[in-house]
Short mmCIF file of C-alpha atoms in Angstrom, two decimals:
data_model
loop_
_atom_site.label_atom_id
_atom_site.label_comp_id
_atom_site.label_asym_id
_atom_site.label_seq_id
_atom_site.Cartn_x
_atom_site.Cartn_y
_atom_site.Cartn_z
CA MET A 23 -33.85 6.20 -4.84
CA THR A 24 -30.77 8.35 -4.13
CA SER A 25 -28.73 9.26 -7.21
CA ILE A 26 -25.06 10.12 -7.13
CA THR A 27 -25.13 13.89 -7.47
CA ALA A 28 -23.63 16.77 -5.58
CA ALA A 29 -26.55 16.64 -3.18
CA THR A 30 -25.47 13.26 -1.81
CA ALA A 31 -22.04 14.49 -0.71
CA PRO A 32 -21.79 16.34 2.61
CA LEU A 33 -20.56 19.91 2.70
CA SER A 34 -17.32 20.67 4.49
CA PRO A 35 -15.45 23.79 5.62
CA ALA A 36 -13.20 23.35 2.58
CA GLY A 37 -16.12 24.16 0.28
CA PRO A 38 -19.00 22.41 -1.46
CA ALA A 39 -18.74 18.79 -2.45
CA PRO A 40 -17.65 18.09 -6.01
CA LEU A 41 -20.20 17.22 -8.66
CA LEU A 42 -20.41 13.46 -8.90
CA GLY A 43 -20.86 12.40 -12.51
CA LEU A 44 -21.67 8.69 -12.24
CA SER A 45 -25.33 8.53 -13.27
CA LEU A 46 -26.35 5.51 -11.22
CA PRO A 47 -28.36 5.34 -7.98
CA LEU A 48 -26.18 4.60 -4.97
CA PRO A 49 -27.82 1.26 -4.08
CA ALA A 50 -27.42 0.12 -7.69
CA LEU A 51 -23.81 1.27 -7.74
CA HIS A 52 -23.03 -0.68 -4.59
CA THR A 53 -24.80 -3.80 -5.84
CA THR A 54 -23.06 -3.63 -9.22
CA VAL A 55 -19.56 -3.39 -7.77
CA LEU A 56 -20.17 -5.86 -4.94
CA ASP A 57 -21.66 -8.48 -7.30
CA TRP A 58 -18.69 -8.08 -9.65
CA TYR A 59 -16.27 -8.43 -6.75
CA GLU A 60 -17.96 -11.55 -5.42
CA ALA A 61 -17.76 -13.19 -8.84
CA GLY A 62 -14.25 -12.14 -9.83
CA LYS A 63 -12.20 -11.45 -6.72
CA ARG A 64 -8.77 -12.98 -6.29
CA ASP A 65 -8.26 -15.66 -3.66
CA LEU A 66 -5.74 -13.89 -1.44
CA PRO A 67 -4.79 -15.29 2.00
CA TRP A 68 -5.09 -11.99 3.87
CA ARG A 69 -8.73 -11.76 2.74
CA THR A 70 -9.85 -15.05 4.25
CA PRO A 71 -12.17 -14.96 7.30
CA ASP A 72 -9.50 -16.55 9.50
CA ALA A 73 -6.77 -14.04 8.59
CA SER A 74 -5.66 -12.33 11.79
CA PRO A 75 -5.58 -8.52 12.10
CA TRP A 76 -1.78 -8.82 12.22
CA ALA A 77 -1.79 -10.77 8.94
CA VAL A 78 -3.91 -8.05 7.36
CA MET A 79 -1.61 -5.34 8.71
CA VAL A 80 1.50 -7.08 7.34
CA SER A 81 -0.15 -7.37 3.92
CA GLU A 82 -0.98 -3.66 3.89
CA PHE A 83 2.60 -2.68 4.68
CA MET A 84 3.95 -5.00 1.99
CA LEU A 85 1.44 -4.09 -0.71
CA GLN A 86 2.37 -0.41 -0.73
CA GLN A 87 4.03 0.17 -4.11
CA THR A 88 4.57 -3.58 -4.58
CA PRO A 89 2.47 -5.96 -6.74
CA VAL A 90 0.60 -8.89 -5.22
CA LYS A 91 2.65 -11.56 -7.00
CA ARG A 92 5.82 -10.33 -5.28
CA VAL A 93 4.13 -9.88 -1.92
CA LEU A 94 2.56 -13.34 -1.64
CA PRO A 95 5.71 -15.41 -0.96
CA ALA A 96 7.20 -12.71 1.28
CA TRP A 97 3.95 -12.41 3.27
CA GLU A 98 3.74 -16.17 3.77
CA ALA A 99 7.37 -16.40 4.93
CA TRP A 100 6.90 -13.43 7.26
CA LEU A 101 3.79 -14.85 8.93
CA GLU A 102 5.42 -18.26 9.28
CA ARG A 103 8.34 -16.72 11.14
CA TRP A 104 6.45 -14.00 13.01
CA PRO A 105 2.78 -15.00 13.36
CA THR A 106 2.17 -12.30 15.98
CA PRO A 107 3.45 -8.76 16.62
CA ALA A 108 5.22 -9.99 19.77
CA ASP A 109 7.19 -12.53 17.73
CA LEU A 110 8.56 -9.79 15.52
CA ALA A 111 9.09 -7.33 18.39
CA ALA A 112 11.30 -9.88 20.15
CA GLU A 113 13.88 -9.73 17.35
CA PRO A 114 16.18 -6.83 16.36
CA PRO A 115 14.96 -4.55 13.57
CA GLY A 116 17.76 -5.79 11.33
CA GLU A 117 16.01 -9.15 11.08
CA ALA A 118 12.94 -7.41 9.68
CA VAL A 119 15.15 -5.73 7.08
CA ARG A 120 16.72 -9.11 6.26
CA MET A 121 13.36 -10.84 5.82
CA TRP A 122 12.06 -7.99 3.72
CA GLY A 123 14.37 -9.23 1.00
CA ARG A 124 13.83 -7.67 -2.41
CA LEU A 125 10.37 -6.20 -1.86
CA GLY A 126 11.81 -2.71 -2.19
CA TYR A 127 11.39 0.40 -0.06
CA PRO A 128 12.91 -1.42 2.96
CA ARG A 129 12.11 1.38 5.38
CA ARG A 130 8.69 -0.25 5.46
CA ALA A 131 10.34 -3.17 7.27
CA LEU A 132 11.67 -0.86 9.98
CA ARG A 133 8.27 0.80 10.34
CA LEU A 134 6.53 -2.55 10.60
CA HIS A 135 9.00 -3.64 13.27
CA ALA A 136 8.42 -0.39 15.20
CA THR A 137 4.67 -0.94 14.91
CA ALA A 138 5.04 -4.48 16.26
CA VAL A 139 7.01 -3.17 19.24
CA ALA A 140 4.34 -0.55 19.96
CA ILE A 141 1.53 -3.09 19.69
CA THR A 142 3.38 -5.45 22.03
CA GLU A 143 4.33 -2.85 24.62
CA GLN A 144 1.24 -0.64 24.56
CA HIS A 145 -1.64 -2.88 23.43
CA GLY A 146 -0.97 -6.28 24.95
CA GLY A 147 0.21 -7.75 21.67
CA ASP A 148 -3.13 -7.28 19.89
CA VAL A 149 -3.55 -5.05 16.85
CA PRO A 150 -5.91 -2.32 18.09
CA ASP A 151 -9.33 -2.14 16.45
CA ASP A 152 -9.80 1.60 17.01
CA HIS A 153 -9.01 3.74 13.97
CA ALA A 154 -7.50 6.62 15.94
CA THR A 155 -5.30 4.22 17.89
CA LEU A 156 -4.15 2.56 14.69
CA LEU A 157 -3.28 5.97 13.31
CA SER A 158 -1.09 6.65 16.36
CA LEU A 159 1.12 3.63 15.71
CA PRO A 160 4.56 4.31 14.18
CA GLY A 161 4.58 3.77 10.46
CA VAL A 162 0.78 3.75 10.16
CA GLY A 163 -0.63 6.56 8.04
CA GLU A 164 -4.08 7.55 6.88
CA TYR A 165 -4.45 4.79 4.31
CA THR A 166 -3.06 1.92 6.42
CA ALA A 167 -5.16 2.82 9.46
CA ALA A 168 -8.34 2.89 7.38
CA ALA A 169 -7.45 -0.31 5.53
CA VAL A 170 -6.71 -2.32 8.69
CA ALA A 171 -9.82 -1.02 10.47
CA SER A 172 -11.91 -1.84 7.42
CA PHE A 173 -10.44 -5.16 6.25
CA ALA A 174 -9.46 -6.67 9.61
CA PHE A 175 -12.29 -5.34 11.78
CA ARG A 176 -15.03 -4.78 9.18
CA GLN A 177 -15.54 -1.13 10.05
CA ARG A 178 -16.84 1.73 7.92
CA HIS A 179 -13.96 3.89 6.70
CA VAL A 180 -12.93 5.60 3.49
CA VAL A 181 -10.01 3.58 2.09
CA LEU A 182 -8.21 5.50 -0.65
CA ASP A 183 -5.31 3.81 -2.39
CA THR A 184 -4.07 4.46 -5.92
CA ASN A 185 -6.47 1.93 -7.45
CA VAL A 186 -9.54 3.33 -5.69
CA ARG A 187 -8.61 6.90 -6.55
CA ARG A 188 -8.24 5.96 -10.22
CA VAL A 189 -11.67 4.26 -10.34
CA PHE A 190 -13.33 7.29 -8.78
CA ALA A 191 -11.43 9.70 -11.04
CA ARG A 192 -12.67 7.95 -14.15
CA ALA A 193 -16.11 6.68 -13.18
CA VAL A 194 -17.19 9.68 -11.11
CA SER A 195 -15.09 12.70 -12.09
CA GLY A 196 -14.63 11.84 -15.77
CA VAL A 197 -10.84 12.23 -15.85
CA GLU A 198 -8.26 9.62 -16.77
CA TYR A 199 -6.08 9.94 -13.67
CA PRO A 200 -6.47 11.43 -10.20
CA ALA A 201 -4.24 14.18 -8.86
CA GLN A 202 -0.78 13.06 -7.78
CA ALA A 203 -1.67 13.58 -4.11
CA THR A 204 -5.02 12.80 -2.51
CA THR A 205 -7.24 15.87 -2.39
CA ALA A 206 -10.04 16.97 -0.06
CA ALA A 207 -12.44 16.71 -3.00
CA GLU A 208 -11.52 13.05 -3.49
CA ARG A 209 -12.16 12.34 0.17
CA ARG A 210 -15.57 14.00 -0.02
CA THR A 211 -16.43 11.97 -3.11
CA ALA A 212 -15.32 8.73 -1.46
CA THR A 213 -17.32 9.57 1.65
CA ALA A 214 -20.43 10.27 -0.42
CA LEU A 215 -20.13 6.87 -2.12
CA LEU A 216 -19.48 4.85 1.05
CA PRO A 217 -22.32 2.48 2.04
CA ASP A 218 -23.93 3.20 5.39
CA ASP A 219 -23.69 -0.35 6.72
CA ALA A 220 -20.23 -1.11 8.14
CA GLU A 221 -19.97 -4.66 6.78
CA THR A 222 -21.09 -3.55 3.32
CA ALA A 223 -18.73 -0.58 3.45
CA ALA A 224 -15.78 -2.86 4.28
CA THR A 225 -16.54 -5.09 1.30
CA TRP A 226 -17.15 -2.07 -0.91
CA ALA A 227 -13.70 -0.72 -0.01
CA VAL A 228 -11.91 -3.85 -1.13
CA GLY A 229 -14.25 -4.33 -4.10
CA VAL A 230 -13.45 -0.92 -5.60
CA MET A 231 -9.76 -1.55 -4.93
CA GLU A 232 -9.98 -4.87 -6.79
CA LEU A 233 -11.77 -3.19 -9.70
CA GLY A 234 -8.90 -0.74 -10.03
CA ALA A 235 -6.26 -3.45 -9.74
CA LEU A 236 -7.75 -5.85 -12.28
CA VAL A 237 -9.90 -3.85 -14.71
CA CYS A 238 -9.55 -0.08 -14.35
CA THR A 239 -5.78 -0.26 -14.55
CA ALA A 240 -3.47 2.69 -15.08
CA ARG A 241 -2.04 1.92 -18.51
CA SER A 242 -4.43 -0.48 -20.23
CA PRO A 243 -7.91 -0.37 -18.69
CA GLU A 244 -10.19 -3.21 -19.75
CA CYS A 245 -13.21 -0.98 -20.10
CA GLY A 246 -15.26 -3.62 -21.89
CA ASP A 247 -15.02 -5.83 -18.82
CA CYS A 248 -15.94 -3.11 -16.34
CA PRO A 249 -19.28 -3.45 -14.54
CA LEU A 250 -19.56 0.36 -14.59
CA PHE A 251 -18.87 0.67 -18.33
CA THR A 252 -22.20 2.26 -19.34
CA HIS A 253 -22.26 4.57 -16.32
CA CYS A 254 -18.62 5.72 -16.24
CA ALA A 255 -18.27 9.49 -16.60
CA TRP A 256 -14.90 9.16 -18.36
CA GLN A 257 -16.30 6.65 -20.84
CA ARG A 258 -19.37 8.77 -21.56
CA ALA A 259 -17.13 11.80 -22.12
CA GLY A 260 -15.23 9.93 -24.83
CA ARG A 261 -12.26 8.97 -22.63
CA PRO A 262 -10.53 12.37 -22.73
CA PRO A 263 -6.76 12.10 -22.26
CA TYR A 264 -5.06 13.22 -19.07
CA GLU A 265 -4.21 16.93 -19.05
CA GLY A 266 -2.61 17.37 -15.63
CA PRO A 267 1.07 17.62 -14.65
CA ALA A 268 3.42 15.10 -16.24
CA ARG A 269 3.19 11.73 -14.54
CA ARG A 270 6.72 10.62 -13.72
CA GLY A 271 7.53 6.94 -13.85
CA GLN A 272 9.55 5.27 -11.12
CA SER A 273 12.96 4.73 -12.69
CA TYR A 274 15.30 2.25 -11.04
CA GLU A 275 18.27 1.38 -13.24
CA GLY A 276 21.30 3.44 -12.31
CA THR A 277 19.58 5.25 -9.44
CA ASP A 278 20.59 5.48 -5.80
CA ARG A 279 17.69 3.12 -5.08
CA GLN A 280 19.43 0.42 -7.12
CA VAL A 281 22.73 1.01 -5.34
CA ARG A 282 21.03 0.91 -1.94
CA GLY A 283 19.43 -2.40 -2.88
CA LYS A 284 22.77 -3.90 -3.86
CA LEU A 285 24.42 -2.75 -0.64
CA LEU A 286 21.56 -4.11 1.47
CA ALA A 287 21.71 -7.43 -0.36
CA VAL A 288 25.32 -7.92 0.79
CA LEU A 289 24.41 -7.07 4.39
CA ARG A 290 21.32 -9.30 4.40
CA GLU A 291 23.31 -12.29 3.21
CA ALA A 292 26.20 -11.74 5.62
CA HIS A 293 24.41 -12.44 8.94
CA GLY A 294 27.04 -10.32 10.67
CA SER A 295 29.31 -7.35 10.15
CA VAL A 296 30.56 -6.48 6.68
CA GLU A 297 33.78 -4.66 5.85
CA GLN A 298 33.85 -1.74 3.45
CA ALA A 299 35.79 -3.71 0.84
CA ARG A 300 32.87 -6.13 0.37
CA LEU A 301 30.53 -3.22 -0.23
CA ASP A 302 32.84 -1.41 -2.61
CA VAL A 303 32.60 -4.12 -5.25
CA VAL A 304 28.82 -3.83 -5.74
CA TRP A 305 28.91 -0.51 -7.63
CA PRO A 306 31.70 1.16 -9.62
CA ASP A 307 30.82 4.80 -8.92
CA ALA A 308 32.46 5.52 -5.55
CA VAL A 309 30.65 8.83 -5.04
CA GLN A 310 27.20 7.38 -5.71
CA ARG A 311 28.02 4.30 -3.63
CA ALA A 312 29.07 6.43 -0.67
CA ARG A 313 25.97 8.58 -1.01
CA ALA A 314 23.74 5.50 -1.06
CA LEU A 315 25.48 4.01 1.98
CA ASP A 316 25.19 7.29 3.88
CA GLY A 317 21.48 7.31 3.06
CA LEU A 318 21.03 3.80 4.41
CA VAL A 319 22.76 4.79 7.63
CA ALA A 320 20.65 7.96 7.94
CA ASP A 321 17.47 5.92 7.42
CA GLY A 322 18.43 3.47 10.15
CA LEU A 323 18.69 0.55 7.74
CA VAL A 324 22.44 0.10 8.29
CA GLU A 325 24.57 0.62 11.40
CA PRO A 326 28.27 1.53 11.41
CA VAL A 327 30.08 -0.82 13.79
CA GLU A 328 33.45 0.89 13.53
CA GLN A 329 35.38 2.69 10.82
CA GLY A 330 34.72 0.84 7.55
CA VAL A 331 32.53 -1.90 9.11
CA TYR A 332 28.73 -2.08 8.84
CA ARG A 333 25.81 -4.31 9.81
CA LEU A 334 22.02 -4.40 9.81
CA PRO A 335 20.47 -2.56 12.80
CA GLN A 336 20.48 -4.37 16.13
#
């Protein structure tokens, strides 16, 4: 039976694979996580067998840096209005920004709209099932391409989001948190752990993600409820505290992000052009307000119509 050691991970030009510290045979590891997932997974609409590839793609865009409870109503409203990429592509990008509402990081709405246009114009309106083609779409990066190929088309790909990286950091590498950016070593570890069978690998990908979201959380891990508790390298090492660079929280109050959100809220509710005077009242600091508005224009989220008049992009 194959154990999870350095010998199981393929070598690469970047150097030897990292030592994998989870003392559990690979088949047992897969069974343990998959059985836990089957028993405790959340009932989420984008995971159902009848969820379309487009529905899965929309969920992946929305779930980036946004919790599930906020995404659910937005995802349902989005799919009701735009059940296919062509439906979204037929409308101006400003409507995507409007529907995005208060999910945050609204450039994701523009990227999703651009992706819908590309799918409609270049792929006959169907989300492509090829990983490389997915990666070529505007707004689709390494994670999203792998997630859509895996979750929508049941393919075998390494899917590394924050939750997965944290599970592997603790259970395999014995550290509390992963590096701030995904490393080549993490990718080699994830590849070594990936089941060979595509269907199993697709379920494994979402199962590890669920484990990180529900049990192996960032601030208060429920280690006693973890199916890997007795095998976790971090647990067996005595849960050593994180010793890497300071982990910066995502502040919001008083930041340009907050000002941008307030300005966009006025434009979303207006359904037309908005004069400068209506924007000036949302934030007292004129310099910060102007900087935030300039940033929105530069990002393509707001269009100047004429001097002192703005609207969502058309």
